Coordinates of C-alpha atoms and ligand atoms in Angstrom, one line a residue:
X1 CA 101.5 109.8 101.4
X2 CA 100.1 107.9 104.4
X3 CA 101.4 106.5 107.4
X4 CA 104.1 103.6 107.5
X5 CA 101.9 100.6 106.6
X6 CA 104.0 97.8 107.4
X7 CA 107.6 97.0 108.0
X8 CA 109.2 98.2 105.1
X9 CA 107.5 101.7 105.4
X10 CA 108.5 102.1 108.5
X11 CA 112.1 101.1 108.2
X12 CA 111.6 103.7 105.4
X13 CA 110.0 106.4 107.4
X14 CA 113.1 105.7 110.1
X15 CA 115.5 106.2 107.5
X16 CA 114.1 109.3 105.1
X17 CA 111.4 111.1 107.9
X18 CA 112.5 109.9 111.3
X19 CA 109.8 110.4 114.0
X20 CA 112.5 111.0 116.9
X21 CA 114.1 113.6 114.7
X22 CA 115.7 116.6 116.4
X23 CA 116.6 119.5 114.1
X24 CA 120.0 120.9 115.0
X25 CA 120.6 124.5 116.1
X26 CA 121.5 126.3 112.8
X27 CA 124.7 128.0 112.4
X28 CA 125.3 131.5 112.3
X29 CA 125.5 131.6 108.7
X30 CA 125.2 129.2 106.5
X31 CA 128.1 129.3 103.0
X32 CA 124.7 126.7 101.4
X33 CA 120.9 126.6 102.5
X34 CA 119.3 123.7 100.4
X35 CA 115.8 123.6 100.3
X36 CA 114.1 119.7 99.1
X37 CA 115.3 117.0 99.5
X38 CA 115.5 114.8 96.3
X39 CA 118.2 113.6 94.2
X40 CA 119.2 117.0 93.2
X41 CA 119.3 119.0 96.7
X42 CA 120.8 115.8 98.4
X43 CA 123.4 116.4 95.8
X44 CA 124.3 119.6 96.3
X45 CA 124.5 119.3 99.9
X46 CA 126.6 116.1 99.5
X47 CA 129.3 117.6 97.6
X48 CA 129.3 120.9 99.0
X49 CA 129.8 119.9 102.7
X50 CA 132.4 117.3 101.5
X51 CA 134.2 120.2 99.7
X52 CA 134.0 121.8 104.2
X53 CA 131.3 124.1 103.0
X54 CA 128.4 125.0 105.8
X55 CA 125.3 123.2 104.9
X56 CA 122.2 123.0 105.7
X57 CA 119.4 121.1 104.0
X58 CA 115.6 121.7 104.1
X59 CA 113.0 118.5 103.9
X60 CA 109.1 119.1 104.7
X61 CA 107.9 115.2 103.5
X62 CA 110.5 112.9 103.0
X63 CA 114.4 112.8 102.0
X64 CA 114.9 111.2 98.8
X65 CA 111.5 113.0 97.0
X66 CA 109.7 111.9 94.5
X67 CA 112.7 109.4 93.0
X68 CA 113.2 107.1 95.8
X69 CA 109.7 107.8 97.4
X70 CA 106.8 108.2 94.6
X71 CA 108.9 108.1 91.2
X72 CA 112.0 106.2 89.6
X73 CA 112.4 103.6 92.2
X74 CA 109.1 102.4 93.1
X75 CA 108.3 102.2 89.5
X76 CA 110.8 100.1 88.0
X77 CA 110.6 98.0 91.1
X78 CA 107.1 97.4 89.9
X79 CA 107.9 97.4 86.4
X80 CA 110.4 94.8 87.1
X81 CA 107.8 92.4 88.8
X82 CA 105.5 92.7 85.9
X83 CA 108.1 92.2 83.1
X84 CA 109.0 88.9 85.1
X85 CA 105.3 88.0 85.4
X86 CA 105.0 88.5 81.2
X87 CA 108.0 86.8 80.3
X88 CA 106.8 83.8 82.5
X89 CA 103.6 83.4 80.8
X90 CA 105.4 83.7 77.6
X91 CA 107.7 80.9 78.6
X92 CA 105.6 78.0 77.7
X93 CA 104.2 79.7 73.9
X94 CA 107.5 81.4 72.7
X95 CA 110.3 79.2 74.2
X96 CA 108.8 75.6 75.1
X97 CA 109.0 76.0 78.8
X98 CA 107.0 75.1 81.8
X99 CA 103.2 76.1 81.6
X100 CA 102.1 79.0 84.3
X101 CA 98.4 78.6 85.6
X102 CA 96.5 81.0 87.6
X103 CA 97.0 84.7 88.3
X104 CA 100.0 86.1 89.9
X105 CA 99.7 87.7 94.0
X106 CA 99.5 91.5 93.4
X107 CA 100.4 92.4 96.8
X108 CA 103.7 90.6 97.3
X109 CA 104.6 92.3 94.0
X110 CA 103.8 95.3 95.9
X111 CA 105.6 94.1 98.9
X112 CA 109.1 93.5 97.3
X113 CA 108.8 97.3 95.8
X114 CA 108.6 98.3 99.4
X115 CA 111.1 96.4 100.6
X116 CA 113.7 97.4 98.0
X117 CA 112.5 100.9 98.4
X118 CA 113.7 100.9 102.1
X119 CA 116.7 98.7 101.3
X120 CA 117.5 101.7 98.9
X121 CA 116.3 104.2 101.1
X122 CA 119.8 104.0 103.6
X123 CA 121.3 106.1 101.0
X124 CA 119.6 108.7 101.3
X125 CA 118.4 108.7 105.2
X126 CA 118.9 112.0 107.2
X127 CA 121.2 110.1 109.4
X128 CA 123.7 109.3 106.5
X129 CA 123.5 113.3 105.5
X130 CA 123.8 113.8 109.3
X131 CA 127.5 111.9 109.2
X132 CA 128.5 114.0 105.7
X133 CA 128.3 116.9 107.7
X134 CA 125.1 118.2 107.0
X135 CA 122.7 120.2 108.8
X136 CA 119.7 118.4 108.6
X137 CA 115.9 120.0 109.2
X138 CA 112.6 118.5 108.5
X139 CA 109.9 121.1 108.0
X140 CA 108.6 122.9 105.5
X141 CA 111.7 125.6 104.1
X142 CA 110.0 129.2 103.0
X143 CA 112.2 132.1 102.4
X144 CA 111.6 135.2 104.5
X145 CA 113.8 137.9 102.7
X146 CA 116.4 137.7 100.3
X147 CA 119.3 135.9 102.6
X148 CA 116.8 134.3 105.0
X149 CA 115.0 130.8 105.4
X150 CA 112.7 129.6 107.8
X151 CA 112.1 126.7 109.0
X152 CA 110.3 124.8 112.0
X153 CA 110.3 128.0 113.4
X154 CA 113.7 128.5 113.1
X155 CA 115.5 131.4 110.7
X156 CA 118.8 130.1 108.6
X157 CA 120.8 132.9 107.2
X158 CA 122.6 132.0 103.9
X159 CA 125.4 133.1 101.9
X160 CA 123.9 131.1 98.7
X161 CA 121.0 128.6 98.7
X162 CA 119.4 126.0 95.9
X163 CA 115.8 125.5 95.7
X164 CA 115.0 121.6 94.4
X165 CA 111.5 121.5 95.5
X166 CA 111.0 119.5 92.7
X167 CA 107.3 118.8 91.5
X168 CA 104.3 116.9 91.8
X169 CA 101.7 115.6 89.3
X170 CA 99.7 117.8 86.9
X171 CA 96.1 117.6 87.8
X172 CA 93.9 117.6 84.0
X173 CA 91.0 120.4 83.7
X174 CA 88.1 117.8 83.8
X175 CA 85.1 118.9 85.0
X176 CA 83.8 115.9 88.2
X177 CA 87.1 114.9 88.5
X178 CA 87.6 116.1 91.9
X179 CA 84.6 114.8 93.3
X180 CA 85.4 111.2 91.3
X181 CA 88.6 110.6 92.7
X182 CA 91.7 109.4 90.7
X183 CA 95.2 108.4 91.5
X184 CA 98.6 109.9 91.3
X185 CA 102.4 108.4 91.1
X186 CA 102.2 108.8 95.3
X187 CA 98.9 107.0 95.6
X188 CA 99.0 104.0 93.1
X189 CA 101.7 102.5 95.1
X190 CA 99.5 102.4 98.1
X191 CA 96.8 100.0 96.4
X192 CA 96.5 96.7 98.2
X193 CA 94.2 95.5 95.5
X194 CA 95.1 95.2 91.7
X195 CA 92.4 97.3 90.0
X196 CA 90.1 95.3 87.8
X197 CA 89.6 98.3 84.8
X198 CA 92.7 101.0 84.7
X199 CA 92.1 104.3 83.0
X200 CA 95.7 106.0 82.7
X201 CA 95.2 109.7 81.5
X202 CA 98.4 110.7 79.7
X203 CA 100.6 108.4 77.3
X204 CA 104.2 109.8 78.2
X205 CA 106.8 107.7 79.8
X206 CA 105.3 107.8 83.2
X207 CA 101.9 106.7 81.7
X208 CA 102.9 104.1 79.2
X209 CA 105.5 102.5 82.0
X210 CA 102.6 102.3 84.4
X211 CA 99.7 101.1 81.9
X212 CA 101.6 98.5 80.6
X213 CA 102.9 97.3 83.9
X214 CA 99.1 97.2 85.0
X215 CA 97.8 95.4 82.3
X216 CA 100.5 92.5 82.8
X217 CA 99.6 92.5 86.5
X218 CA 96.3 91.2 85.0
X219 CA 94.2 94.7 85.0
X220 CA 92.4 96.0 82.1
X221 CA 93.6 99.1 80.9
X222 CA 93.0 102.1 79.0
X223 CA 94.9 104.6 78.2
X224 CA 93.8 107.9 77.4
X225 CA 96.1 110.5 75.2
X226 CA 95.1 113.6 73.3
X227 CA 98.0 113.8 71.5
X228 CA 98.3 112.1 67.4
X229 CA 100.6 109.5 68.9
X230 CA 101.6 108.0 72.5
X231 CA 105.4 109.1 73.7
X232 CA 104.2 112.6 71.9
X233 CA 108.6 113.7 72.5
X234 CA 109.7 110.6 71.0
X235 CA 110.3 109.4 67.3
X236 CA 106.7 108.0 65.4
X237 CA 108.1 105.1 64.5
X238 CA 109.4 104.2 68.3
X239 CA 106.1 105.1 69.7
X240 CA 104.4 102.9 66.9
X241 CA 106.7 99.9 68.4
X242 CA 106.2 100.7 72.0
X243 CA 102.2 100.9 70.6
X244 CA 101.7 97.5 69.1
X245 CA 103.9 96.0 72.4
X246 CA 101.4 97.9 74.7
X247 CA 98.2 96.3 72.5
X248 CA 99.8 93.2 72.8
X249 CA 99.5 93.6 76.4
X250 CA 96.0 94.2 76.3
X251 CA 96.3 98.0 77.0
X252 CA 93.4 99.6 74.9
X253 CA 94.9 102.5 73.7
X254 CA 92.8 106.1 72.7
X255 CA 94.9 108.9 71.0
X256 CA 93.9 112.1 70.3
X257 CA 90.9 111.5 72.6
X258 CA 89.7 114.1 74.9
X259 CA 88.1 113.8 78.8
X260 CA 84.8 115.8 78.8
X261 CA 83.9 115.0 82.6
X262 CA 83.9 112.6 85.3
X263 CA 81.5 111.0 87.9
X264 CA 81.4 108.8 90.5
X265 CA 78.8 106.0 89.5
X266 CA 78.5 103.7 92.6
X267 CA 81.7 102.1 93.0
X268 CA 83.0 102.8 89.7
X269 CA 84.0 106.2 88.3
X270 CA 82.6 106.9 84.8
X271 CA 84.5 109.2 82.1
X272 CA 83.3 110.7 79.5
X273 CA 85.8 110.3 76.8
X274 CA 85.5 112.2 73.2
X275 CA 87.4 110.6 70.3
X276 CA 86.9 110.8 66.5
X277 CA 83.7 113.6 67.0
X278 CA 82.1 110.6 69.0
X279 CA 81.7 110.0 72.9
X280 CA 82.2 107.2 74.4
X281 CA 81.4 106.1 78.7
X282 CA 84.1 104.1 80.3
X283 CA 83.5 103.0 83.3
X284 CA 86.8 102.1 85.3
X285 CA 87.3 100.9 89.4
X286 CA 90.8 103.3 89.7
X287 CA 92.2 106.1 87.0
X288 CA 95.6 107.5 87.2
X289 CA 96.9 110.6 86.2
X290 CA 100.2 110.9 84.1
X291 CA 99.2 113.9 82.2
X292 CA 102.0 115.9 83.1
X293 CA 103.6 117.5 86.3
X294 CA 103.3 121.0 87.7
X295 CA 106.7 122.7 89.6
X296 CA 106.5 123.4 93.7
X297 CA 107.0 126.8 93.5
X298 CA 104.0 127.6 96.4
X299 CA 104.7 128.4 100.0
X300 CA 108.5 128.9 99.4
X301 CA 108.0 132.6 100.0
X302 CA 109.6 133.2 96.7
X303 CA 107.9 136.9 96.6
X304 CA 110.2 137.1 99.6
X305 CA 113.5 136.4 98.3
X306 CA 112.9 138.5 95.2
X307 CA 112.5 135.0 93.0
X308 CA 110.9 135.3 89.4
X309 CA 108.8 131.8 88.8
X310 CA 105.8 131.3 86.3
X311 CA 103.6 128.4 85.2
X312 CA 107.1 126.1 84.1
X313 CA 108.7 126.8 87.6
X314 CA 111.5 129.1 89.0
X315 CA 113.2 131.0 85.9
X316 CA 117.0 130.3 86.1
X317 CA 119.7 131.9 83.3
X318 CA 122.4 129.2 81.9
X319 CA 124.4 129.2 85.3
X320 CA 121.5 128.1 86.8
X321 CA 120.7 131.6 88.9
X322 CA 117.3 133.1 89.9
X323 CA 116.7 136.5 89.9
X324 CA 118.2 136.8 93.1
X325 CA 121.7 136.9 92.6
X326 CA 122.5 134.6 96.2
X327 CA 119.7 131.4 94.8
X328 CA 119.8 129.0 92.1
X329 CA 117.4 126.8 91.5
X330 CA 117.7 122.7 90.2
X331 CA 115.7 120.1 88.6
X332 CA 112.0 119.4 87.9
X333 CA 111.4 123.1 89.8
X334 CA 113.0 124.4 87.1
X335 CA 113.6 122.0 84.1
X336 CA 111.8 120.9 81.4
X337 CA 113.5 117.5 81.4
X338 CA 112.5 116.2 84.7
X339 CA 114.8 113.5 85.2
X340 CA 116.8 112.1 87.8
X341 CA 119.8 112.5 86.1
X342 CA 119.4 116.0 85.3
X343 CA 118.4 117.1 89.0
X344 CA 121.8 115.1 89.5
X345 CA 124.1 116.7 86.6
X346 CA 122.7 120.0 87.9
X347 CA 123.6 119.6 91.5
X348 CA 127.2 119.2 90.6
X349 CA 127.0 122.4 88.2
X350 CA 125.4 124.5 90.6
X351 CA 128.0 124.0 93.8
X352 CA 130.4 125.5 91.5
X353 CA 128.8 128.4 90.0
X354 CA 127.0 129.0 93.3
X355 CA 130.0 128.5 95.8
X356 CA 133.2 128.8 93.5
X357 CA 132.4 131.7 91.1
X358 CA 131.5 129.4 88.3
X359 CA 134.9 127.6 88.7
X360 CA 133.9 123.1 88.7
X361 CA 130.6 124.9 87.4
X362 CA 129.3 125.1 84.2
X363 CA 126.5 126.0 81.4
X364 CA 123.3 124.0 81.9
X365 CA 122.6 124.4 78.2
X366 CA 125.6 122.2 77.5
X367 CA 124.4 118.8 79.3
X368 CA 123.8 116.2 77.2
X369 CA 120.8 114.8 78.5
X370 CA 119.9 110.8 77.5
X371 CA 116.4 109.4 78.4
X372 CA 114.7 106.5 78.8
X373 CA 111.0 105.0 78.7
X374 CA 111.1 101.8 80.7
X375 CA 108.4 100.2 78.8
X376 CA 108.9 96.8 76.9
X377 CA 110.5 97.6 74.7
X378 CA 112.3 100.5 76.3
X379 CA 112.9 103.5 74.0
X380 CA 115.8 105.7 74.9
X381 CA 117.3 108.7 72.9
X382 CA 119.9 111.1 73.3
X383 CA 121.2 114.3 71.5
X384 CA 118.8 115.9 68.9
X385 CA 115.9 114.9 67.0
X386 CA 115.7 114.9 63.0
X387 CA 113.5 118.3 63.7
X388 CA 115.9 119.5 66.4
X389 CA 118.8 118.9 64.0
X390 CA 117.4 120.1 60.8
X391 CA 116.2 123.5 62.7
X392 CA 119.8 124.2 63.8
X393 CA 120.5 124.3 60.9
X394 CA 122.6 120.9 59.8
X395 CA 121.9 118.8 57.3
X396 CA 121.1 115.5 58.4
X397 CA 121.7 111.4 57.1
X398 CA 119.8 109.2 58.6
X399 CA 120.5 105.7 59.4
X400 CA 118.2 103.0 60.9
X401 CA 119.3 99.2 61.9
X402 CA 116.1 96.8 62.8
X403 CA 116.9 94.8 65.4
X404 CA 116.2 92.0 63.1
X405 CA 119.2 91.8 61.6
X406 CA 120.8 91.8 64.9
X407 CA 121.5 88.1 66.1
X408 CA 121.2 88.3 69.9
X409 CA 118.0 90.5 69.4
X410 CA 116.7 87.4 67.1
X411 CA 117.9 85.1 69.4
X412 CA 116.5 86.6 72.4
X413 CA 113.1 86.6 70.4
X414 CA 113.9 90.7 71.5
X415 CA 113.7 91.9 67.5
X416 CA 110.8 94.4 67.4
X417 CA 112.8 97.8 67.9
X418 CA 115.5 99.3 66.0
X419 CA 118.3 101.9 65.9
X420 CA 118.5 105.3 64.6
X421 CA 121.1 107.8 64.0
X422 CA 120.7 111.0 62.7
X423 CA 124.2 112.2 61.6
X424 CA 126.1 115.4 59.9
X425 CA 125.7 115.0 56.2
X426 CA 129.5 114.0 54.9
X427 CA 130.6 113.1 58.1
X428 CA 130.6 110.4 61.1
X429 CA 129.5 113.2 63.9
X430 CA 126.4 112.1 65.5
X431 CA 124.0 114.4 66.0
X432 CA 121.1 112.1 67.8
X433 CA 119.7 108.7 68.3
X434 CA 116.8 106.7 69.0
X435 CA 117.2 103.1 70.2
X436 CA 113.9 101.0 70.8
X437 CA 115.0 97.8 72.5
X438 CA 114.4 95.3 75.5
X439 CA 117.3 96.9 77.2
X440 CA 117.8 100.0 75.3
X441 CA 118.4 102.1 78.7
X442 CA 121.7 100.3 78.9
X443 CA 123.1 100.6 75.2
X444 CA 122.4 104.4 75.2
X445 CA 124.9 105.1 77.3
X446 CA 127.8 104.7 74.7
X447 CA 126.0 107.1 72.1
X448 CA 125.6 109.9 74.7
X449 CA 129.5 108.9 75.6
X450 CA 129.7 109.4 71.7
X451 CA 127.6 112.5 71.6
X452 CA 129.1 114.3 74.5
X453 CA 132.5 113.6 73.7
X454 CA 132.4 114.2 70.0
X455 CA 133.5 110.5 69.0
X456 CA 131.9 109.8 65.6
X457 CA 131.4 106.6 64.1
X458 CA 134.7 106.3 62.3
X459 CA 136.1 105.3 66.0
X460 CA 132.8 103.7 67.3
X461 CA 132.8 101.0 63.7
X462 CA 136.8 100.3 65.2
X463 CA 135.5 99.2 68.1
X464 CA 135.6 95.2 68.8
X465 CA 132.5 94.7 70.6
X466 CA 131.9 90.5 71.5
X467 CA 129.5 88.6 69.5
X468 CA 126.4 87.9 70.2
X469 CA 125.0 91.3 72.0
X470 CA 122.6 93.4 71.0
X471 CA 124.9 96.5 71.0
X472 CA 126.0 95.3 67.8
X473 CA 123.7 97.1 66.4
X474 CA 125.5 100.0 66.9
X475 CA 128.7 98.7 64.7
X476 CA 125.7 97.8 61.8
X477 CA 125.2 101.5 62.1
X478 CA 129.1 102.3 61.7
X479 CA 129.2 99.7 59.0
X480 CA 126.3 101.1 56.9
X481 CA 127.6 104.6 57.1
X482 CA 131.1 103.9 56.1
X483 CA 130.1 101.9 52.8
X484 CA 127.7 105.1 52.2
X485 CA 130.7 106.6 52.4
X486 CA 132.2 105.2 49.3
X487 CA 131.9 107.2 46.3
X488 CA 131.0 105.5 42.8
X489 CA 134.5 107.1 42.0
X490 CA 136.4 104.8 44.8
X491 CA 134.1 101.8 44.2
X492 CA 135.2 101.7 40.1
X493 CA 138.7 102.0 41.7
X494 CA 138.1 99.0 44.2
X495 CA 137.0 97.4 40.9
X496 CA 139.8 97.8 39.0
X497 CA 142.4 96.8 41.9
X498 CA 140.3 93.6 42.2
X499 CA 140.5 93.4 38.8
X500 CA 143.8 93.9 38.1
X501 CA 144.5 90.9 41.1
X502 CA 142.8 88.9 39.5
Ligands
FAD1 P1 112.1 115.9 93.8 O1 112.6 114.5 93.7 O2 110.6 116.1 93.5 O3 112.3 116.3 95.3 C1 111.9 117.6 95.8 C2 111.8 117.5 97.3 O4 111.6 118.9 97.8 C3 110.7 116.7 97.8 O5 111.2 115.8 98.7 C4 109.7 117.7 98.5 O6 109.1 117.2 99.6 C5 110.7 118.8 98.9 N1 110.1 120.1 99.1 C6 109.3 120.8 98.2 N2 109.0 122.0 98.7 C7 109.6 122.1 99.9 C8 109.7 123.1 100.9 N3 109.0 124.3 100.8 N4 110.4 122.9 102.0 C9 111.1 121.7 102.2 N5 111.1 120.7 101.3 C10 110.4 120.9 100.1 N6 113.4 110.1 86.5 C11 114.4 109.4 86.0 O7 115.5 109.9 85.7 N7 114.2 108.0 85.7 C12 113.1 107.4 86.0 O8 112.9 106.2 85.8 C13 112.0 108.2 86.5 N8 110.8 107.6 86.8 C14 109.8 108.4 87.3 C15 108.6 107.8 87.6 C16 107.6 108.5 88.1 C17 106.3 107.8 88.4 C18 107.8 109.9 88.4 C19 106.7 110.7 89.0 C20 109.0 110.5 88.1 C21 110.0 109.7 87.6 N9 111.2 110.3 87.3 C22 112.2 109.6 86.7 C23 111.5 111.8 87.5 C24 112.3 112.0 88.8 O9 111.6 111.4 89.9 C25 112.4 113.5 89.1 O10 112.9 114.1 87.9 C26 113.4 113.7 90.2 O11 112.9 113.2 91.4 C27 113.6 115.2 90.4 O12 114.4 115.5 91.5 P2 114.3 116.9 92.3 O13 115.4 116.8 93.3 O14 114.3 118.0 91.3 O15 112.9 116.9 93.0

């Protein structure tokens, strides 16, 4: 990333990378060495030196990593600004209001993302880990045996450390590409000028959020998936939705397309892209990459410290342990989901297996792990697919509610998505579901309650929710289970009771 630009970087920069930083003198031994900085290792060392554990904590860029820096935070701040810009131009069309003209300023969308980014970035400042207690060094962390750290020429001696060193983006096998140039999730939120043509290479959440939000900024975008469908983890029928809303944007959308190469062609770069046995040259001013990330598992001296790591990042059993007995490892270094939350729900697993013998500590493999896709519509999904559920062997029901025959969603002109809920044949335990919605990230949260705590939808079609809301939809669900539910045998009796009243 590059220097503090303007204000906002640099009352960032003061607060996660401070120039006039002096590292402290370490301790003799430390109970917790953790090395990055993101939401997972600030986690760790937040609870652990709350519980009066000796901590120190490792940062070689900037504290907060790749969520409040390059990731979550910039993105939906962006996201957020072109939502606002969409529903605006909308207004007049869909709702009778006032008429926008013009195009919308790029760069003080960009300026409020960097303002809220180091208005959000006091949480997380070295200062503010400083005053928990924490030992904080800014350098780069690389083990030099199995107990030992150094950093900034200094050694820290551990009883137990966490690696989060997190990851960065996946840079695609094109041939040219190097020499062409392309963006990642650090460098798009540098551009002081909106690009005129956007190629995104990748169609998962990251590239999806970031295509769409382009092309209602005003660029023309394309993006670029090999997979059958966009959102390749996420149900068909949610990616067609989050497809035809994308289109309707004006992103140009190529799936199961391939890059053969890439070259600079004056101040354009030209890719050659192959789709349906035929190649096609598109000629863009910026491309992205969202084609996946790779984990930071180089220059941590891992070889040192007797850590096994391959291509998905540093191996960990269930508790969360390296090979090396004294070192677990956390989030996108070592997960498959990279989320946020998971670096998070991690952190508090791991200061209990690492520092109390497993006790406050737990099983990663037992996390319940929602996500979201911030497009418009958002599509979020916890528990297990119908392919997850059907390969451990249940047998599955299915139920889906359109959002159409959900008033708020039709009143809010919001009706495109839907629910689903995969469910254990015969009974009301819910096994997964898919919610494609303006706001779905917000209504998920009661089916992973649901899912985590084993409430089924006997309890969740009780529940009085107000009308109108969209989360109705979830008590349509309860409803059209429960009168799936009755058997022809109980119906005839209903009959004859009505009947019989009569
Ligand atoms: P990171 O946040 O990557 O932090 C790792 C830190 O370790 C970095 O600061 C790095 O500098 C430091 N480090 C690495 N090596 C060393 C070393 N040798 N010495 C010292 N320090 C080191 N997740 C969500 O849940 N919701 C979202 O909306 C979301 N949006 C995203 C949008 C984008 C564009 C991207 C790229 C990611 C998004 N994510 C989102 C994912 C989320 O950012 C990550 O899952 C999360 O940041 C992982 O946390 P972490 O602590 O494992 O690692």
């Amino acid at each position: 990333m590059p220097l503090p630009s303007d204000q906002y970087d640099r009352q960032l920069a003061a607060n996660v990378r401070p120039a006039d930083w002096t590292n402290p003198d370490p301790r003799q031994r430390y109970h917790l060495v953790v090395i990055g900085a993101g939401p997972g290792g600030l986690m760790v060392a937040a609870i652990a030196a709350g519980l009066g554990a000796r901590v120190a904590l490792i940062e070689r860029h900037r504290l907060g990593g790749d969520c409040l820096n390059a990731g979550c935070v910039p993105s939906k701040a962006l996201i957020a600004a072109a939502r606002s810009w969409r529903v605006a131009a909308d207004s007049s069309r869909d709702f009778g209001g006032p008429r926008t003209v013009g195009t919308g300023d790029f760069a003080t969308a960009m300026q409020r993302m960097r303002r809220l980014r180091a208005e959000l970035s006091r949480a997380d400042s070295a200062a503010r880990y400083r005053d928990l207690g924490v030992d904080v060094f800014l350098g780069e962390g690389a083990f030099t045996g199995r107990d030992a750290v150094s950093v900034a020429g200094r050694v820290l001696r551990f009883r137990r450390a966490v690696i989060a060193s997190g990851s960065r983006a996946a840079i695609p096998r094109v041939p040219g590409l190097e020499g062409t140039g392309y963006l990642t999730n650090e460098t798009v939120l540098d551009l002081a000028q909106l690009p005129r043509h956007l190629v995104v290479l990748g169609a998962g959440p990251n590239g999806c959020e970031m295509g769409q939000a382009f092309a209602r900024f005003g660029s023309r975008v394309t993006l670029v998936e090999e997979q059958a469908h966009i959102l390749p983890g996420e149900d068909p029928d949610a990616a067609r939705v989050v497809g035809r809303a994308l289109e309707g944007d004006g992103v140009r959308l190529l799936v199961e397309a391939r890059v053969l190469r890439a070259d600079p062609r004056g101040s354009t770069r030209v890719l050659q892209v192959q789709r349906d046995g035929r190649t096609e040259e598109i000629a863009a001013d910026q491309v992205l990459l969202a084609a996946g990330r790779v984990p930071n598992v180089e220059g941590l001296g891992l070889e040192a410290a007797g850590v096994a790591f391959g291509p998905r990042g540093i191996r960990v059993d269930d508790r969360l342990r390296t090979s090396n007995r004294r070192i677990f490892a956390i989030g996108d270094v070592c997960s498959q989901e990279r989320f946020t939350h998971v670096a998070d729900a991690q952190a508090r697993l791991v200061v209990g297996n690492a520092l109390f013998f497993g006790l406050g500590g737990g099983d990663a493999s037992r996390l319940i792990v929602p996500r979201v896709t911030y497009t418009s519509p958002e599509v979020a999904h916890v528990g297990r697919s119908l392919g997850e559920a059907a390969g451990a062997g249940y047998r599955v029901d299915t139920i889906t509610v359109p959002f159409e025959a959900v008033d708020r969603a039709v009143l809010d002109g919001q009706n495109g998505g839907f629910l689903r809920v995969h469910l254990q044949r015969g009974r009301g335990r819910i096994l997964g579901a898919t919610l494609v919605a303006e706001h779905a990230g917000e209504m998920i949260g009661e089916l992973a309650l649901a899912v985590t705590a084993g409430v089924g939808l006997g309890a969740i079609g009780s529940t009085i929710r107000p009308y109108p809301t969209q989360g109705e939809a979830i008590r349509k669900v309860a409803d059209a289970w429960r009168r799936a539910r009755l058997t022809p045998r109980a119906k005839r009796g209903f009959e004859r009771f009505f009947r019989i009243l009569r």
